[in-house]
Each structure stands twice: as structure tokens, then as C-alpha cells.
């Protein structure tokens, strides 16, 4: 170890990440302390890594972090995540940011302070490429001053910000590609909760746990859109047809409008109420679709049925199909009408929430439609306190699947029960 170049030692210490481990390792000898001072580029303070953080007084913890940071000279990645820790004073936090901001490329910041620290003001106009901000407040964004010329990824979680400031913040990031908005406290200037965001460079966006009346997103380069646990009356994506992945999970939206879905390759929809004719019209031109998942989907019209013929014709390149079984008034939500086969489907995932005798017949019908199938995954929900009837149905289903799979010996079968 004594022959290792000091730069290599600095790289080793940087891979440790956790501040406690870095401090302990750097105490090995003078050379390691030198490597920590001059060549350490990554440092992480996380209250989950070391329970002792919770036992220290706030003042002592501030001093400990300050001493550790000030012993370095070129930090590029700094993570300070202090969940369930008392509020810090603003002064030491500002000192940490001012000391490191000229070299920082990545900042993960989850620290409650009194008063609030304006992160944008302290880190703007620098070389920051990744910003993960949580439990903070952003007000009065000035794009011309609080500019992030190199920022490519930004995550805001449990952050208080107005719709206007969020729009201005996105404008202040001319190279942003990845944006995550989780559980934001959004201040509105009028009675209607409306947000309009625009970015020509944005490629990936996740929106989680947000309630709005109207959300308009203009992103000409967007490739991935993920909506989760949101309540929206109106959502409109305006773009140039670059979207490849659309994921919707447990979202309530009255009007969903997505322009140009011709290049959509992955569609994952779960726990979602669909007005199928409108939804189908939106995705029917997605001839490049490779993965389709419709799980726990409820059709707005109780008599609505999606037949496999429609899926086979609209998505000829489909290779991975996931459908959950539902039986309403004797009608299956996904019918087996039509002769067209799913020639390219190699993986089939099928599941139920309430099992019935018809499920195994439905599985058999789907297998006949997939001549080149390689893997079948069965998902099921089984209650801890099963009734005699449930046990009977599950036993019958197991026997039926065993008999059925003798016809498809080349297909790998997997069961996943919850």
C-alpha cells in the first residue's frame, strides 16, 4: 500500500463515499491524509449510514461536517442527507456550499435549516451537473442570475415552490435532460392550479404525488414520461414524437392528451381508469411498441372489452405482453376474438386479483396466440386466510396449468404470488 500513488489512494477513498469511513481510512498515515485532502472527490453524510448522527447535538453535528468538508480541496460529489435530524443553522450550511461550489458536479441536499437556505443562489452559475434537493423552499427564481449552465439532472422532493418559479427554474437550466418532481408543495397565484413547463432538451421526467387542475408540458426531445400517484384534471404533452416510454401508475386524470406517439416502444399502465376509445386512438399509431403492460386497468365503460386482435394488429413488434385478468358480468376485460397471432411475443405475464375457473381457459387461449413464446409468468393474489372455495379454485388452477404446460414444454413457467 505504501507504494500506491497518492492519486490512487484518493480514488479509493472516493469510492468509500460515507464520510465516517473516509475519515477512519484517512487516519491510516500521513500519505492517506494527504490523499483525502488533495484527491478526495466524493463525500457523503447520511443519517441512515451512522445512527450516531442522531445522538449528536445539532451544534456538534454541524461542527463535525464542517471540519470534514474543510479538510478537502476538490470535492466533486457532495451528499448531505439528514432525515429525522433537528434543523441546522443556516450559517454552517452556507459555508459548506460556498467552500465546495466551484468544484461540485453533483449535490444531494436534504437538510432542514433555519432560516431557509437559497440553494440556487449559492450554487448557480457554477459547474453543477446533478442537483437532488429535498425538504427545501424555492422562491423568487431569477433565470438570468440563478442560472445552471451545466445542469443535466434535477430532482425536487418535498420542495415548496410556485408554479411560476418551477417554470423559470427549468428555463434557467438550458442543458437539463432528467427531471424528477416528487410530492411538491406548489403555490398557485390563482384559483386554478395550473402548471406549464417547457424545455427543448428534457428527455426524462417523473412526476409523483402531485395534484393539479392543469399540467401542460412542452418538451420536444422527451423520451420517457412517468406519472405516479397523481391527481390531474388535465394533462397535455406537447412534443415532436420522440416519446419512447410512457408509464402511468395509480393516476387519476380526466383528460390525457399526448401528441405524436408514433415512436412509443414501452407502455406500462397500472391502477388506472381508461376511457378506452380515446386512449386507443392516442396509442394506435405506436407500431414500434415492444412492451405493453395493462395491469389493474379499469375501463370507464363497464361493457368495454379489448380484444387481442386489436393488440396484435396495432402492435406487430410486441415482444413482451402483460395483462391482468378481470371478469365483469361474465365478460373478460381482454377478449380472445380474432385469428391474428402475436408472432413476436416472447414473454407473457398474466395475473388475477380474484381467481375464477375461467382464468386457466383464458391463459390457454393466450398461449395459442403466441407461437414463439419463451417465458410465461403467472401473477396471483392469495389471501393469508384462504377460504375453502379459494383453496379449491387455486388447486384446480394449478392442475389445469400443469396439464396445459405439457403442450408447451419449451416455455419457461414462473409463478409469483402476493
mmCIF file of C-alpha atoms in Angstrom:
data_model
loop_
_atom_site.group_PDB
_atom_site.id
_atom_site.type_symbol
_atom_site.label_atom_id
_atom_site.label_comp_id
_atom_site.label_asym_id
_atom_site.label_seq_id
_atom_site.Cartn_x
_atom_site.Cartn_y
_atom_site.Cartn_z
ATOM 1 C CA UNK A 1 0.000 0.000 0.000
ATOM 2 C CA UNK A 2 2.880 2.383 0.704
ATOM 3 C CA UNK A 3 3.834 2.337 -2.992
ATOM 4 C CA UNK A 4 0.410 3.387 -4.236
ATOM 5 C CA UNK A 5 0.351 6.850 -5.838
ATOM 6 C CA UNK A 6 -1.492 9.397 -3.741
ATOM 7 C CA UNK A 7 -3.965 9.913 -6.610
ATOM 8 C CA UNK A 8 -4.917 6.221 -6.496
ATOM 9 C CA UNK A 9 -5.455 6.397 -2.755
ATOM 10 C CA UNK A 10 -7.702 9.411 -3.292
ATOM 11 C CA UNK A 11 -9.713 7.386 -5.809
ATOM 12 C CA UNK A 12 -10.060 4.537 -3.287
ATOM 13 C CA UNK A 13 -11.261 6.921 -0.575
ATOM 14 C CA UNK A 14 -13.721 8.489 -3.005
ATOM 15 C CA UNK A 15 -15.293 5.096 -3.659
ATOM 16 C CA UNK A 16 -15.930 4.664 0.074
ATOM 17 C CA UNK A 17 -18.245 7.647 -0.101
ATOM 18 C CA UNK A 18 -19.501 7.607 3.510
ATOM 19 C CA UNK A 19 -17.777 10.374 5.471
ATOM 20 C CA UNK A 20 -17.263 8.203 8.551
ATOM 21 C CA UNK A 21 -15.397 5.536 6.548
ATOM 22 C CA UNK A 22 -13.328 8.156 4.731
ATOM 23 C CA UNK A 23 -12.218 9.782 7.990
ATOM 24 C CA UNK A 24 -11.301 6.425 9.540
ATOM 25 C CA UNK A 25 -9.375 5.277 6.448
ATOM 26 C CA UNK A 26 -7.541 8.584 6.054
ATOM 27 C CA UNK A 27 -6.198 8.247 9.605
ATOM 28 C CA UNK A 28 -4.013 5.346 8.419
ATOM 29 C CA UNK A 29 -0.971 7.519 7.756
ATOM 30 C CA UNK A 30 0.219 10.907 6.513
ATOM 31 C CA UNK A 31 0.013 9.824 2.867
ATOM 32 C CA UNK A 32 -3.644 8.837 3.208
ATOM 33 C CA UNK A 33 -4.431 12.126 4.933
ATOM 34 C CA UNK A 34 -2.761 13.901 2.003
ATOM 35 C CA UNK A 35 -4.870 11.880 -0.451
ATOM 36 C CA UNK A 36 -8.014 12.800 1.467
ATOM 37 C CA UNK A 37 -7.089 16.468 1.396
ATOM 38 C CA UNK A 38 -5.998 16.802 -2.239
ATOM 39 C CA UNK A 39 -7.630 13.969 -4.194
ATOM 40 C CA UNK A 40 -10.919 13.064 -2.493
ATOM 41 C CA UNK A 41 -13.802 13.863 -4.861
ATOM 42 C CA UNK A 42 -16.827 12.184 -3.194
ATOM 43 C CA UNK A 43 -18.146 12.644 0.332
ATOM 44 C CA UNK A 44 -21.459 11.558 1.832
ATOM 45 C CA UNK A 45 -23.120 12.388 5.147
ATOM 46 C CA UNK A 46 -26.238 10.269 5.571
ATOM 47 C CA UNK A 47 -28.060 9.834 8.877
ATOM 48 C CA UNK A 48 -29.058 6.297 7.806
ATOM 49 C CA UNK A 49 -25.399 5.257 7.437
ATOM 50 C CA UNK A 50 -24.458 6.030 11.023
ATOM 51 C CA UNK A 51 -27.054 6.054 13.847
ATOM 52 C CA UNK A 52 -24.631 8.083 15.990
ATOM 53 C CA UNK A 53 -25.601 11.123 13.883
ATOM 54 C CA UNK A 54 -28.971 11.068 15.652
ATOM 55 C CA UNK A 55 -27.298 11.032 19.085
ATOM 56 C CA UNK A 56 -25.132 14.093 18.484
ATOM 57 C CA UNK A 57 -26.380 17.577 19.293
ATOM 58 C CA UNK A 58 -27.149 19.688 16.248
ATOM 59 C CA UNK A 59 -24.262 22.029 17.013
ATOM 60 C CA UNK A 60 -21.805 19.133 17.359
ATOM 61 C CA UNK A 61 -23.030 17.577 14.112
ATOM 62 C CA UNK A 62 -22.602 20.892 12.277
ATOM 63 C CA UNK A 63 -19.017 21.148 13.559
ATOM 64 C CA UNK A 64 -18.236 17.552 12.566
ATOM 65 C CA UNK A 65 -19.479 18.065 8.995
ATOM 66 C CA UNK A 66 -17.713 21.428 8.708
ATOM 67 C CA UNK A 67 -14.357 20.016 9.850
ATOM 68 C CA UNK A 68 -14.614 17.064 7.444
ATOM 69 C CA UNK A 69 -15.565 19.168 4.405
ATOM 70 C CA UNK A 70 -12.945 21.836 5.110
ATOM 71 C CA UNK A 71 -10.199 19.186 5.100
ATOM 72 C CA UNK A 72 -10.824 18.578 1.396
ATOM 73 C CA UNK A 73 -9.878 20.733 -1.567
ATOM 74 C CA UNK A 74 -11.635 19.440 -4.658
ATOM 75 C CA UNK A 75 -14.964 17.766 -3.858
ATOM 76 C CA UNK A 76 -16.999 16.991 -6.959
ATOM 77 C CA UNK A 77 -19.820 14.981 -5.357
ATOM 78 C CA UNK A 78 -21.300 16.035 -2.018
ATOM 79 C CA UNK A 79 -24.256 14.315 -0.375
ATOM 80 C CA UNK A 80 -25.778 15.648 2.855
ATOM 81 C CA UNK A 81 -28.927 13.742 3.764
ATOM 82 C CA UNK A 82 -30.108 14.323 7.317
ATOM 83 C CA UNK A 83 -33.537 12.752 7.743
ATOM 84 C CA UNK A 84 -35.098 12.946 11.208
ATOM 85 C CA UNK A 85 -32.346 15.268 12.422
ATOM 86 C CA UNK A 86 -33.098 18.624 14.058
ATOM 87 C CA UNK A 87 -32.885 21.734 11.923
ATOM 88 C CA UNK A 88 -29.418 23.091 11.205
ATOM 89 C CA UNK A 89 -28.380 26.709 11.419
ATOM 90 C CA UNK A 90 -28.125 28.390 8.039
ATOM 91 C CA UNK A 91 -24.604 29.775 8.567
ATOM 92 C CA UNK A 92 -22.620 26.471 8.537
ATOM 93 C CA UNK A 93 -24.678 25.123 5.619
ATOM 94 C CA UNK A 94 -23.909 28.234 3.596
ATOM 95 C CA UNK A 95 -20.231 27.811 4.482
ATOM 96 C CA UNK A 96 -20.236 24.208 3.153
ATOM 97 C CA UNK A 97 -21.810 25.273 -0.128
ATOM 98 C CA UNK A 98 -19.612 28.315 -0.632
ATOM 99 C CA UNK A 99 -16.475 26.282 0.095
ATOM 100 C CA UNK A 100 -17.275 23.497 -2.386
ATOM 101 C CA UNK A 101 -19.400 25.123 -5.103
ATOM 102 C CA UNK A 102 -16.588 25.891 -7.572
ATOM 103 C CA UNK A 103 -15.648 22.212 -7.923
ATOM 104 C CA UNK A 104 -19.003 20.500 -7.291
ATOM 105 C CA UNK A 105 -20.524 18.462 -10.108
ATOM 106 C CA UNK A 106 -23.166 16.638 -8.040
ATOM 107 C CA UNK A 107 -25.052 17.830 -4.956
ATOM 108 C CA UNK A 108 -27.567 15.787 -2.934
ATOM 109 C CA UNK A 109 -29.021 18.097 -0.324
ATOM 110 C CA UNK A 110 -31.660 17.125 2.252
ATOM 111 C CA UNK A 111 -31.119 19.377 5.238
ATOM 112 C CA UNK A 112 -33.740 21.379 7.091
ATOM 113 C CA UNK A 113 -32.362 24.768 8.108
ATOM 114 C CA UNK A 114 -33.460 27.853 9.998
ATOM 115 C CA UNK A 115 -33.760 30.180 8.182
ATOM 116 C CA UNK A 116 -34.144 28.542 4.782
ATOM 117 C CA UNK A 117 -31.010 28.447 2.610
ATOM 118 C CA UNK A 118 -31.362 29.532 -1.004
ATOM 119 C CA UNK A 119 -29.529 26.714 -2.780
ATOM 120 C CA UNK A 120 -29.998 28.284 -6.209
ATOM 121 C CA UNK A 121 -28.299 31.470 -5.128
ATOM 122 C CA UNK A 122 -25.314 29.652 -3.617
ATOM 123 C CA UNK A 123 -24.766 27.088 -6.389
ATOM 124 C CA UNK A 124 -25.926 28.934 -9.506
ATOM 125 C CA UNK A 125 -23.560 29.919 -12.313
ATOM 126 C CA UNK A 126 -21.197 27.073 -11.415
ATOM 127 C CA UNK A 127 -20.344 23.645 -12.895
ATOM 128 C CA UNK A 128 -23.079 21.665 -11.143
ATOM 129 C CA UNK A 129 -24.403 18.819 -13.319
ATOM 130 C CA UNK A 130 -26.698 16.972 -10.877
ATOM 131 C CA UNK A 131 -28.887 18.541 -8.172
ATOM 132 C CA UNK A 132 -31.071 16.469 -5.821
ATOM 133 C CA UNK A 133 -32.915 18.789 -3.468
ATOM 134 C CA UNK A 134 -35.336 17.779 -0.706
ATOM 135 C CA UNK A 135 -37.231 19.496 2.130
ATOM 136 C CA UNK A 136 -36.349 22.971 0.987
ATOM 137 C CA UNK A 137 -38.114 26.080 -0.226
ATOM 138 C CA UNK A 138 -37.507 27.888 -3.527
ATOM 139 C CA UNK A 139 -38.789 31.401 -4.062
ATOM 140 C CA UNK A 140 -38.138 34.242 -6.457
ATOM 141 C CA UNK A 141 -36.212 32.434 -9.203
ATOM 142 C CA UNK A 142 -34.195 34.759 -11.447
ATOM 143 C CA UNK A 143 -33.139 32.802 -14.582
ATOM 144 C CA UNK A 144 -30.612 35.425 -15.646
ATOM 145 C CA UNK A 145 -28.838 35.296 -12.276
ATOM 146 C CA UNK A 146 -29.570 31.873 -10.784
ATOM 147 C CA UNK A 147 -28.513 30.041 -13.927
ATOM 148 C CA UNK A 148 -27.250 26.454 -14.113
ATOM 149 C CA UNK A 149 -25.362 26.261 -17.428
ATOM 150 C CA UNK A 150 -24.155 22.660 -16.933
ATOM 151 C CA UNK A 151 -27.056 21.062 -15.037
ATOM 152 C CA UNK A 152 -28.312 17.856 -16.703
ATOM 153 C CA UNK A 153 -30.307 16.224 -13.906
ATOM 154 C CA UNK A 154 -32.518 17.764 -11.219
ATOM 155 C CA UNK A 155 -34.689 16.130 -8.568
ATOM 156 C CA UNK A 156 -37.034 18.090 -6.309
ATOM 157 C CA UNK A 157 -38.657 16.155 -3.464
ATOM 158 C CA UNK A 158 -40.915 17.665 -0.791
ATOM 159 C CA UNK A 159 -39.922 21.112 -2.001
ATOM 160 C CA UNK A 160 -42.088 24.198 -1.685
ATOM 161 C CA UNK A 161 -42.159 26.150 -4.942
ATOM 162 C CA UNK A 162 -44.643 28.126 -7.012
ATOM 163 C CA UNK A 163 -45.693 27.013 -10.491
ATOM 164 C CA UNK A 164 -44.098 30.147 -11.941
ATOM 165 C CA UNK A 165 -40.780 29.633 -10.131
ATOM 166 C CA UNK A 166 -40.633 25.999 -11.286
ATOM 167 C CA UNK A 167 -41.156 27.123 -14.866
ATOM 168 C CA UNK A 168 -38.453 29.779 -14.509
ATOM 169 C CA UNK A 169 -36.094 27.267 -12.881
ATOM 170 C CA UNK A 170 -36.442 24.936 -15.834
ATOM 171 C CA UNK A 171 -35.664 27.870 -18.125
ATOM 172 C CA UNK A 172 -32.504 28.506 -16.094
ATOM 173 C CA UNK A 173 -31.239 25.004 -16.964
ATOM 174 C CA UNK A 174 -30.515 25.102 -20.735
ATOM 175 C CA UNK A 175 -28.979 21.581 -20.787
ATOM 176 C CA UNK A 176 -31.330 19.696 -18.483
ATOM 177 C CA UNK A 177 -32.216 16.151 -19.588
ATOM 178 C CA UNK A 178 -33.628 14.464 -16.455
ATOM 179 C CA UNK A 179 -36.261 15.961 -14.122
ATOM 180 C CA UNK A 180 -37.958 14.380 -11.104
ATOM 181 C CA UNK A 181 -40.782 16.151 -9.249
ATOM 182 C CA UNK A 182 -41.977 14.319 -6.129
ATOM 183 C CA UNK A 183 -44.569 15.485 -3.622
ATOM 184 C CA UNK A 184 -44.083 19.182 -4.310
ATOM 185 C CA UNK A 185 -45.883 21.825 -2.300
ATOM 186 C CA UNK A 186 -46.980 24.015 -5.199
ATOM 187 C CA UNK A 187 -48.068 27.568 -4.501
ATOM 188 C CA UNK A 188 -50.558 28.925 -7.021
ATOM 189 C CA UNK A 189 -51.228 32.549 -7.910
ATOM 190 C CA UNK A 190 -54.859 31.974 -8.911
ATOM 191 C CA UNK A 191 -57.795 29.769 -8.030
ATOM 192 C CA UNK A 192 -56.985 27.193 -10.729
ATOM 193 C CA UNK A 193 -53.937 25.019 -10.071
ATOM 194 C CA UNK A 194 -52.175 25.257 -13.430
ATOM 195 C CA UNK A 195 -48.573 24.443 -14.308
ATOM 196 C CA UNK A 196 -46.858 24.985 -17.638
ATOM 197 C CA UNK A 197 -43.323 23.684 -18.143
ATOM 198 C CA UNK A 198 -41.202 23.942 -21.267
ATOM 199 C CA UNK A 199 -37.766 22.572 -22.130
ATOM 200 C CA UNK A 200 -36.257 21.742 -25.544
ATOM 201 C CA UNK A 201 -33.593 19.442 -24.014
ATOM 202 C CA UNK A 202 -35.617 17.437 -21.472
ATOM 203 C CA UNK A 203 -35.512 13.679 -22.174
ATOM 204 C CA UNK A 204 -36.799 12.052 -18.998
ATOM 205 C CA UNK A 205 -39.397 13.282 -16.496
ATOM 206 C CA UNK A 206 -41.003 11.678 -13.447
ATOM 207 C CA UNK A 207 -43.967 13.336 -11.729
ATOM 208 C CA UNK A 208 -45.098 11.766 -8.448
ATOM 209 C CA UNK A 209 -47.643 12.635 -5.750
ATOM 210 C CA UNK A 210 -48.729 15.930 -7.288
ATOM 211 C CA UNK A 211 -52.261 17.332 -7.584
ATOM 212 C CA UNK A 212 -53.093 19.910 -10.243
ATOM 213 C CA UNK A 213 -56.046 21.065 -12.273
ATOM 214 C CA UNK A 214 -53.978 21.543 -15.402
ATOM 215 C CA UNK A 215 -50.466 20.381 -16.306
ATOM 216 C CA UNK A 216 -49.049 21.318 -19.702
ATOM 217 C CA UNK A 217 -45.595 20.031 -20.617
ATOM 218 C CA UNK A 218 -43.841 21.137 -23.786
ATOM 219 C CA UNK A 219 -40.755 19.016 -24.428
ATOM 220 C CA UNK A 220 -39.648 18.364 -27.990
ATOM 221 C CA UNK A 221 -36.938 15.840 -27.016
ATOM 222 C CA UNK A 222 -38.817 13.883 -24.328
ATOM 223 C CA UNK A 223 -38.223 10.106 -24.452
ATOM 224 C CA UNK A 224 -39.568 8.928 -21.075
ATOM 225 C CA UNK A 225 -42.647 10.063 -19.112
ATOM 226 C CA UNK A 226 -43.592 8.548 -15.730
ATOM 227 C CA UNK A 227 -46.709 9.668 -13.867
ATOM 228 C CA UNK A 228 -47.247 8.137 -10.403
ATOM 229 C CA UNK A 229 -49.809 8.723 -7.633
ATOM 230 C CA UNK A 230 -51.021 11.971 -9.210
ATOM 231 C CA UNK A 231 -54.417 13.643 -9.381
ATOM 232 C CA UNK A 232 -54.776 15.707 -12.533
ATOM 233 C CA UNK A 233 -57.843 17.012 -14.291
ATOM 234 C CA UNK A 234 -55.936 17.783 -17.476
ATOM 235 C CA UNK A 235 -52.509 16.648 -18.685
ATOM 236 C CA UNK A 236 -51.119 17.618 -22.071
ATOM 237 C CA UNK A 237 -47.743 16.636 -23.509
ATOM 238 C CA UNK A 238 -46.694 18.711 -26.497
ATOM 239 C CA UNK A 239 -43.726 17.328 -28.401
ATOM 240 C CA UNK A 240 -42.281 16.159 -31.688
ATOM 241 C CA UNK A 241 -42.932 12.433 -31.360
ATOM 242 C CA UNK A 242 -39.727 11.429 -29.531
ATOM 243 C CA UNK A 243 -41.550 9.693 -26.641
ATOM 244 C CA UNK A 244 -40.430 6.055 -26.276
ATOM 245 C CA UNK A 245 -41.587 5.117 -22.751
ATOM 246 C CA UNK A 246 -44.874 6.006 -21.082
ATOM 247 C CA UNK A 247 -45.597 4.747 -17.574
ATOM 248 C CA UNK A 248 -48.770 5.587 -15.660
ATOM 249 C CA UNK A 249 -49.213 4.196 -12.139
ATOM 250 C CA UNK A 250 -52.183 4.947 -9.880
ATOM 251 C CA UNK A 251 -53.073 8.233 -11.557
ATOM 252 C CA UNK A 252 -56.428 9.982 -11.687
ATOM 253 C CA UNK A 253 -56.754 12.140 -14.795
ATOM 254 C CA UNK A 254 -59.913 13.236 -16.592
ATOM 255 C CA UNK A 255 -58.257 14.334 -19.816
ATOM 256 C CA UNK A 256 -54.970 12.891 -21.048
ATOM 257 C CA UNK A 257 -53.502 14.258 -24.249
ATOM 258 C CA UNK A 258 -50.159 13.137 -25.663
ATOM 259 C CA UNK A 259 -49.191 14.346 -29.098
ATOM 260 C CA UNK A 260 -47.334 12.060 -31.500
ATOM 261 C CA UNK A 261 -46.933 8.549 -30.068
ATOM 262 C CA UNK A 262 -45.543 7.024 -33.281
ATOM 263 C CA UNK A 263 -42.190 6.157 -31.646
ATOM 264 C CA UNK A 264 -43.610 4.761 -28.402
ATOM 265 C CA UNK A 265 -41.872 1.469 -27.564
ATOM 266 C CA UNK A 266 -42.910 0.794 -23.945
ATOM 267 C CA UNK A 267 -46.358 1.407 -22.445
ATOM 268 C CA UNK A 268 -46.892 0.489 -18.785
ATOM 269 C CA UNK A 269 -50.294 1.354 -17.318
ATOM 270 C CA UNK A 270 -51.440 0.180 -13.878
ATOM 271 C CA UNK A 271 -54.204 1.107 -11.420
ATOM 272 C CA UNK A 272 -55.708 3.479 -13.935
ATOM 273 C CA UNK A 273 -59.194 4.152 -15.261
ATOM 274 C CA UNK A 274 -59.161 4.305 -19.055
ATOM 275 C CA UNK A 275 -61.661 5.733 -21.495
ATOM 276 C CA UNK A 276 -60.515 3.089 -23.949
ATOM 277 C CA UNK A 277 -61.681 4.595 -27.284
ATOM 278 C CA UNK A 278 -59.775 7.839 -26.579
ATOM 279 C CA UNK A 279 -56.764 6.044 -25.139
ATOM 280 C CA UNK A 280 -56.688 3.611 -28.052
ATOM 281 C CA UNK A 281 -56.889 6.479 -30.536
ATOM 282 C CA UNK A 282 -53.860 8.044 -28.831
ATOM 283 C CA UNK A 283 -51.654 4.917 -28.935
ATOM 284 C CA UNK A 284 -52.980 3.117 -32.028
ATOM 285 C CA UNK A 285 -50.217 4.557 -34.226
ATOM 286 C CA UNK A 286 -47.472 3.150 -31.974
ATOM 287 C CA UNK A 287 -46.410 0.439 -34.424
ATOM 288 C CA UNK A 288 -42.942 0.249 -32.778
ATOM 289 C CA UNK A 289 -44.372 -0.906 -29.437
ATOM 290 C CA UNK A 290 -42.263 -3.694 -27.912
ATOM 291 C CA UNK A 291 -43.590 -3.880 -24.333
ATOM 292 C CA UNK A 292 -47.225 -3.429 -23.330
ATOM 293 C CA UNK A 293 -48.476 -3.705 -19.743
ATOM 294 C CA UNK A 294 -52.112 -3.125 -18.804
ATOM 295 C CA UNK A 295 -52.401 -4.072 -15.130
ATOM 296 C CA UNK A 296 -55.270 -3.297 -12.818
ATOM 297 C CA UNK A 297 -56.790 -1.154 -15.541
ATOM 298 C CA UNK A 298 -60.453 -0.212 -15.190
ATOM 299 C CA UNK A 299 -62.433 0.713 -18.280
ATOM 300 C CA UNK A 300 -64.693 3.741 -17.958
ATOM 301 C CA UNK A 301 -67.408 1.852 -19.826
ATOM 302 C CA UNK A 302 -68.256 -1.303 -17.867
ATOM 303 C CA UNK A 303 -69.112 -3.127 -21.110
ATOM 304 C CA UNK A 304 -65.781 -2.226 -22.748
ATOM 305 C CA UNK A 305 -63.612 -5.129 -23.920
ATOM 306 C CA UNK A 306 -60.169 -5.024 -25.508
ATOM 307 C CA UNK A 307 -59.707 -7.931 -27.879
ATOM 308 C CA UNK A 308 -56.318 -9.440 -28.715
ATOM 309 C CA UNK A 309 -56.989 -8.885 -32.383
ATOM 310 C CA UNK A 310 -56.690 -5.133 -31.806
ATOM 311 C CA UNK A 311 -53.432 -5.554 -29.876
ATOM 312 C CA UNK A 312 -51.946 -7.896 -32.487
ATOM 313 C CA UNK A 313 -52.747 -5.624 -35.427
ATOM 314 C CA UNK A 314 -51.737 -2.327 -33.821
ATOM 315 C CA UNK A 315 -48.506 -3.563 -32.253
ATOM 316 C CA UNK A 316 -46.907 -6.085 -34.640
ATOM 317 C CA UNK A 317 -43.442 -5.772 -32.998
ATOM 318 C CA UNK A 318 -44.733 -6.544 -29.497
ATOM 319 C CA UNK A 319 -42.351 -8.905 -27.653
ATOM 320 C CA UNK A 320 -43.453 -8.538 -24.006
ATOM 321 C CA UNK A 321 -47.151 -8.521 -23.084
ATOM 322 C CA UNK A 322 -48.555 -8.170 -19.544
ATOM 323 C CA UNK A 323 -52.297 -8.351 -18.852
ATOM 324 C CA UNK A 324 -54.293 -8.737 -15.643
ATOM 325 C CA UNK A 325 -57.481 -10.762 -15.729
ATOM 326 C CA UNK A 326 -60.814 -9.284 -14.707
ATOM 327 C CA UNK A 327 -64.291 -10.732 -15.075
ATOM 328 C CA UNK A 328 -67.306 -8.395 -15.109
ATOM 329 C CA UNK A 329 -70.814 -9.737 -15.600
ATOM 330 C CA UNK A 330 -69.381 -12.825 -17.256
ATOM 331 C CA UNK A 331 -67.260 -10.782 -19.694
ATOM 332 C CA UNK A 332 -63.461 -10.803 -19.763
ATOM 333 C CA UNK A 333 -61.748 -7.420 -19.941
ATOM 334 C CA UNK A 334 -59.377 -8.792 -22.604
ATOM 335 C CA UNK A 335 -61.197 -10.945 -25.121
ATOM 336 C CA UNK A 336 -59.762 -13.621 -27.405
ATOM 337 C CA UNK A 337 -61.612 -12.587 -30.555
ATOM 338 C CA UNK A 338 -59.969 -12.641 -33.963
ATOM 339 C CA UNK A 339 -57.496 -15.013 -35.670
ATOM 340 C CA UNK A 340 -54.354 -12.813 -35.755
ATOM 341 C CA UNK A 341 -51.458 -14.209 -33.741
ATOM 342 C CA UNK A 342 -48.903 -12.376 -31.614
ATOM 343 C CA UNK A 343 -45.943 -13.682 -33.589
ATOM 344 C CA UNK A 344 -43.164 -11.791 -31.782
ATOM 345 C CA UNK A 345 -44.318 -12.136 -28.168
ATOM 346 C CA UNK A 346 -41.588 -13.989 -26.265
ATOM 347 C CA UNK A 347 -42.613 -13.085 -22.686
ATOM 348 C CA UNK A 348 -46.186 -13.245 -21.436
ATOM 349 C CA UNK A 349 -47.198 -12.062 -17.944
ATOM 350 C CA UNK A 350 -50.729 -12.818 -16.801
ATOM 351 C CA UNK A 351 -52.330 -12.242 -13.443
ATOM 352 C CA UNK A 352 -55.502 -12.091 -11.389
ATOM 353 C CA UNK A 353 -56.800 -10.237 -8.364
ATOM 354 C CA UNK A 354 -59.757 -12.588 -7.872
ATOM 355 C CA UNK A 355 -59.258 -16.068 -9.293
ATOM 356 C CA UNK A 356 -62.001 -17.958 -11.126
ATOM 357 C CA UNK A 357 -62.347 -21.175 -13.107
ATOM 358 C CA UNK A 358 -62.164 -19.198 -16.351
ATOM 359 C CA UNK A 359 -58.654 -17.922 -15.696
ATOM 360 C CA UNK A 360 -56.923 -21.129 -16.827
ATOM 361 C CA UNK A 361 -59.049 -21.152 -20.015
ATOM 362 C CA UNK A 362 -58.028 -17.556 -20.670
ATOM 363 C CA UNK A 363 -54.350 -18.472 -20.193
ATOM 364 C CA UNK A 364 -54.734 -21.375 -22.636
ATOM 365 C CA UNK A 365 -56.301 -19.084 -25.238
ATOM 366 C CA UNK A 366 -53.447 -16.590 -24.922
ATOM 367 C CA UNK A 367 -50.809 -19.308 -25.233
ATOM 368 C CA UNK A 368 -52.354 -20.419 -28.521
ATOM 369 C CA UNK A 369 -51.934 -16.857 -29.825
ATOM 370 C CA UNK A 370 -48.189 -16.732 -29.018
ATOM 371 C CA UNK A 371 -46.464 -19.391 -31.159
ATOM 372 C CA UNK A 372 -42.943 -18.166 -30.345
ATOM 373 C CA UNK A 373 -43.403 -17.752 -26.596
ATOM 374 C CA UNK A 374 -40.354 -18.471 -24.422
ATOM 375 C CA UNK A 375 -41.492 -17.464 -20.920
ATOM 376 C CA UNK A 376 -44.818 -17.374 -19.071
ATOM 377 C CA UNK A 377 -45.155 -15.582 -15.714
ATOM 378 C CA UNK A 378 -48.327 -16.064 -13.669
ATOM 379 C CA UNK A 379 -49.076 -13.424 -11.011
ATOM 380 C CA UNK A 380 -51.695 -14.106 -8.377
ATOM 381 C CA UNK A 381 -53.119 -12.590 -5.209
ATOM 382 C CA UNK A 382 -53.678 -15.130 -2.447
ATOM 383 C CA UNK A 383 -55.156 -14.025 0.876
ATOM 384 C CA UNK A 384 -53.492 -15.152 4.097
ATOM 385 C CA UNK A 385 -56.786 -16.517 5.394
ATOM 386 C CA UNK A 386 -57.937 -18.535 2.396
ATOM 387 C CA UNK A 387 -61.468 -19.854 2.343
ATOM 388 C CA UNK A 388 -62.269 -23.404 1.305
ATOM 389 C CA UNK A 389 -63.574 -22.095 -2.022
ATOM 390 C CA UNK A 390 -60.351 -20.181 -2.713
ATOM 391 C CA UNK A 391 -58.244 -23.237 -1.928
ATOM 392 C CA UNK A 392 -60.398 -25.301 -4.281
ATOM 393 C CA UNK A 393 -60.059 -22.797 -7.123
ATOM 394 C CA UNK A 394 -56.289 -22.500 -6.635
ATOM 395 C CA UNK A 395 -55.875 -26.271 -6.631
ATOM 396 C CA UNK A 396 -57.943 -26.599 -9.811
ATOM 397 C CA UNK A 397 -55.965 -23.839 -11.463
ATOM 398 C CA UNK A 398 -52.639 -25.492 -10.544
ATOM 399 C CA UNK A 399 -53.785 -28.808 -12.000
ATOM 400 C CA UNK A 400 -55.014 -27.096 -15.176
ATOM 401 C CA UNK A 401 -51.710 -25.275 -15.672
ATOM 402 C CA UNK A 402 -49.723 -28.492 -15.170
ATOM 403 C CA UNK A 403 -51.790 -30.218 -17.862
ATOM 404 C CA UNK A 404 -51.623 -27.199 -20.152
ATOM 405 C CA UNK A 405 -47.859 -26.760 -19.949
ATOM 406 C CA UNK A 406 -47.288 -30.325 -21.092
ATOM 407 C CA UNK A 407 -48.221 -28.969 -24.518
ATOM 408 C CA UNK A 408 -45.642 -26.186 -24.200
ATOM 409 C CA UNK A 409 -42.567 -27.920 -22.819
ATOM 410 C CA UNK A 410 -40.297 -25.309 -24.441
ATOM 411 C CA UNK A 411 -41.864 -22.469 -22.403
ATOM 412 C CA UNK A 412 -40.344 -21.493 -19.056
ATOM 413 C CA UNK A 413 -43.049 -21.037 -16.397
ATOM 414 C CA UNK A 414 -42.786 -18.871 -13.296
ATOM 415 C CA UNK A 415 -45.353 -18.222 -10.529
ATOM 416 C CA UNK A 416 -45.411 -15.045 -8.460
ATOM 417 C CA UNK A 417 -47.933 -14.950 -5.616
ATOM 418 C CA UNK A 418 -48.634 -11.996 -3.347
#
